Coordinates of C-alpha atoms in Angstrom, one line a residue:
X15 CA 44.0 -35.5 -27.3
X16 CA 43.5 -36.8 -23.9
X17 CA 44.0 -33.5 -22.0
X18 CA 41.8 -32.2 -24.7
X19 CA 39.2 -34.6 -23.8
X20 CA 39.4 -34.1 -20.3
X21 CA 38.7 -30.1 -20.9
X22 CA 35.9 -31.1 -22.5
X23 CA 34.7 -33.5 -19.4
X24 CA 35.8 -31.7 -16.7
X25 CA 33.5 -29.3 -15.5
X26 CA 34.8 -25.9 -15.3
X27 CA 34.9 -23.7 -12.0
X28 CA 32.9 -20.6 -12.2
X29 CA 34.8 -17.5 -12.8
X30 CA 34.8 -14.6 -10.0
X31 CA 32.0 -12.4 -11.6
X32 CA 30.0 -15.5 -12.0
X33 CA 30.2 -16.1 -8.6
X34 CA 30.0 -12.3 -7.7
X35 CA 26.4 -12.5 -9.9
X36 CA 25.1 -15.8 -8.4
X37 CA 25.7 -14.2 -5.0
X38 CA 23.9 -11.0 -6.0
X39 CA 21.1 -12.7 -7.1
X40 CA 20.6 -14.7 -3.9
X41 CA 21.3 -11.9 -1.7
X42 CA 18.9 -9.8 -3.5
X43 CA 16.3 -12.6 -3.5
X44 CA 16.3 -13.2 -0.1
X45 CA 15.7 -9.6 0.8
X46 CA 12.6 -9.5 -1.4
X47 CA 10.8 -12.4 -0.7
X48 CA 11.5 -11.2 3.1
X49 CA 9.0 -8.7 3.0
X50 CA 6.0 -10.6 2.1
X51 CA 7.1 -13.6 4.2
X52 CA 7.8 -11.5 6.8
X53 CA 4.1 -10.3 6.5
X54 CA 2.5 -13.2 6.6
X55 CA 4.8 -14.4 9.8
X56 CA 4.0 -10.9 11.6
X57 CA 0.3 -11.2 11.0
X58 CA 0.1 -15.0 12.1
X59 CA 2.5 -13.9 15.3
X60 CA 0.8 -10.9 16.5
X61 CA -3.0 -12.1 15.8
X62 CA -2.6 -15.6 17.4
X63 CA -1.0 -14.1 20.4
X64 CA -3.1 -11.7 21.0
X65 CA -5.8 -14.2 20.5
X66 CA -4.7 -16.6 22.4
X67 CA -3.4 -14.9 25.2
X68 CA -6.8 -12.7 25.7
X69 CA -8.8 -15.7 25.6
X70 CA -6.6 -18.2 28.4
X71 CA -9.3 -17.1 31.0
X72 CA -12.0 -18.8 29.3
X73 CA -9.5 -21.8 28.3
X74 CA -10.0 -21.4 24.6
X75 CA -7.0 -19.5 24.2
X76 CA -5.0 -22.7 24.9
X77 CA -5.0 -24.2 21.5
X78 CA -4.6 -21.2 20.0
X79 CA -1.6 -20.2 21.2
X80 CA 0.0 -23.7 21.3
X81 CA -1.2 -23.6 17.4
X82 CA 0.1 -20.2 17.1
X83 CA 3.8 -21.1 18.3
X84 CA 3.6 -24.4 16.2
X85 CA 3.0 -22.4 13.3
X86 CA 5.9 -19.7 14.5
X87 CA 8.0 -22.7 14.9
X88 CA 7.5 -23.9 11.3
X89 CA 7.5 -20.1 9.7
X90 CA 11.1 -19.4 11.7
X91 CA 12.6 -22.8 10.7
X92 CA 11.9 -21.6 6.6
X93 CA 13.7 -18.4 8.0
X94 CA 16.5 -20.7 9.5
X95 CA 16.7 -22.5 5.9
X96 CA 16.6 -18.6 4.0
X97 CA 19.4 -17.9 6.4
X98 CA 21.5 -21.1 5.5
X99 CA 20.9 -20.4 1.8
X100 CA 22.3 -17.2 1.6
X101 CA 25.5 -17.6 4.3
X102 CA 26.1 -21.2 3.6
X103 CA 26.4 -21.6 7.1
X104 CA 23.9 -24.5 8.6
X105 CA 21.4 -23.0 11.1
X106 CA 19.9 -26.0 12.8
X107 CA 16.5 -25.8 13.4
X108 CA 14.2 -25.9 16.3
X109 CA 14.0 -29.6 17.5
X110 CA 10.7 -29.3 19.8
X111 CA 10.7 -31.3 23.1
X112 CA 8.3 -33.9 22.9
X113 CA 4.6 -32.5 24.3
X114 CA 2.5 -35.2 24.3
X115 CA -1.3 -34.8 23.2
X116 CA -4.7 -33.1 24.8
X117 CA -4.6 -30.5 27.0
X118 CA -1.0 -31.5 28.8
X119 CA 0.6 -31.2 25.3
X120 CA -0.7 -27.8 24.8
X121 CA 0.4 -26.8 27.9
X122 CA 3.9 -28.3 27.3
X123 CA 3.9 -26.6 23.6
X124 CA 3.2 -23.3 25.5
X125 CA 5.7 -23.5 28.0
X126 CA 8.5 -24.1 25.3
X127 CA 10.9 -21.0 25.6
X128 CA 12.4 -21.8 22.1
X129 CA 9.1 -21.2 20.5
X130 CA 8.9 -18.2 22.2
X131 CA 11.8 -17.1 20.9
X132 CA 10.7 -17.9 17.4
X133 CA 7.5 -16.1 17.7
X134 CA 9.5 -12.9 18.9
X135 CA 11.8 -13.1 16.1
X136 CA 8.7 -13.0 13.5
X137 CA 7.3 -10.1 15.5
X138 CA 10.5 -8.1 15.8
X139 CA 12.3 -9.0 12.5
X140 CA 9.4 -7.6 10.5
X141 CA 10.4 -3.5 10.9
X142 CA 13.9 -4.9 9.6
X143 CA 12.7 -6.5 6.7
X144 CA 10.7 -3.3 5.6
X145 CA 13.7 -1.3 5.2
X146 CA 16.0 -3.6 3.9
X147 CA 13.4 -4.6 1.3
X148 CA 12.7 -1.1 0.6
X149 CA 16.2 0.2 0.6
X150 CA 17.4 -3.3 -1.9
X151 CA 14.5 -2.2 -4.3
X152 CA 14.6 1.3 -4.5
X153 CA 18.5 1.3 -5.0
X154 CA 18.5 -1.9 -7.9
X155 CA 15.1 -0.5 -9.5
X156 CA 16.2 3.1 -9.2
X157 CA 19.8 2.6 -10.5
X158 CA 17.9 0.5 -13.7
X159 CA 15.2 3.6 -14.0
X160 CA 18.0 6.6 -13.8
X161 CA 20.3 4.4 -16.4
X162 CA 17.5 4.5 -19.0
X163 CA 16.5 7.9 -18.1
X164 CA 16.6 8.8 -21.6
X165 CA 14.4 6.6 -23.2
X166 CA 11.5 7.6 -20.6
X167 CA 12.2 11.1 -19.9
X168 CA 10.2 12.6 -22.6
X169 CA 7.2 11.5 -21.1
X170 CA 7.9 14.0 -17.9
X171 CA 5.9 17.3 -18.0
X172 CA 7.7 20.4 -19.5
X173 CA 6.3 23.7 -18.5
X174 CA 7.8 26.6 -16.7
X175 CA 6.2 25.4 -13.3
X176 CA 7.9 22.2 -13.9
X177 CA 11.5 22.2 -12.4
X178 CA 13.9 19.2 -12.7
X179 CA 16.3 18.0 -9.9
X180 CA 19.2 19.6 -12.6
X181 CA 17.7 22.7 -12.8
X182 CA 17.0 23.0 -9.0
X183 CA 20.5 22.4 -8.3
X184 CA 22.6 24.1 -10.8
X185 CA 20.4 26.5 -12.7
X186 CA 20.2 25.2 -16.1
X187 CA 17.2 23.6 -18.1
X188 CA 19.6 21.9 -20.7
X189 CA 18.0 18.4 -21.6
X190 CA 21.4 17.0 -22.4
X191 CA 22.4 18.0 -18.8
X192 CA 19.3 16.5 -17.1
X193 CA 20.1 13.3 -19.1
X194 CA 23.8 13.2 -18.2
X195 CA 23.0 14.0 -14.6
X196 CA 20.2 11.0 -14.1
X197 CA 22.3 8.7 -16.2
X198 CA 25.1 9.3 -13.8
X199 CA 22.8 8.8 -10.9
X200 CA 22.2 5.6 -12.1
X201 CA 25.3 4.4 -13.2
X202 CA 26.4 4.9 -9.5
X203 CA 23.4 3.2 -8.0
X204 CA 24.0 -0.1 -10.3
X205 CA 27.7 0.3 -9.5
X206 CA 27.4 0.2 -6.1
X207 CA 24.2 -2.4 -5.7
X208 CA 26.0 -5.2 -5.0
X209 CA 27.6 -4.4 -2.0
X210 CA 24.5 -2.6 -0.3
X211 CA 22.3 -5.6 -1.0
X212 CA 25.5 -7.7 0.4
X213 CA 25.5 -5.3 3.7
X214 CA 21.5 -5.6 4.1
X215 CA 21.8 -9.0 3.6
X216 CA 24.4 -9.3 6.2
X217 CA 22.3 -7.2 8.6
X218 CA 19.3 -9.2 8.0
X219 CA 21.0 -12.6 8.4
X220 CA 22.8 -11.9 11.6
X221 CA 20.1 -10.4 13.1
X222 CA 17.8 -13.7 12.5
X223 CA 20.9 -15.9 13.5
X224 CA 21.0 -14.3 17.0
X225 CA 17.6 -15.1 17.9
X226 CA 16.8 -18.1 15.8
X227 CA 20.1 -20.2 16.3
X228 CA 19.2 -23.6 18.8
X229 CA 21.7 -23.7 21.5
X230 CA 21.0 -27.2 22.5
X231 CA 20.9 -28.3 18.8
X232 CA 24.5 -27.2 18.4
X233 CA 25.6 -28.9 21.6
X234 CA 27.1 -32.8 20.8

């Protein structure tokens, strides 16, 4: 009786498939959310830096540049938290040096090299985010679409001038062969989606870790 009650009250550890599914959802969410966040970060970084540098000669660029670097720091800290959530390894946030207020404070903020590294990451990470987003979305949605090909293939035009992939490769116009071939592609894409998404997430998180790790924050 006691053993039964213990089984009812003790939470069971998630099974390997459940852990794998949770990890896949986390990594896929990280990749798919990376593009909109990366686009916003890239826009802020490029626009703010260009406007700030181009107007430094009239001193108006200093507050613009300081504000852009503070925004880059906040966006980079958000990416650090996203990387930590995916990898399970804490990535220390940027701890800014005291900069004070006024023009002197803005000048010290602009001279902080770690803020510039955050800004550089926002710019150079965007092309990688575009690639990983595109591959992850195509691999998963494409796999689902191909797996369900039999349910929507009827809507495709069927004429003498419209040749499908199966007809071009195997020189056959059999509808059964067409459905079987595309369904097999869907099975392959979905069967390999987890390792592909894992590799893409690993590339993106390693890139972010290399640029966003605050060495000073990791020192005792």
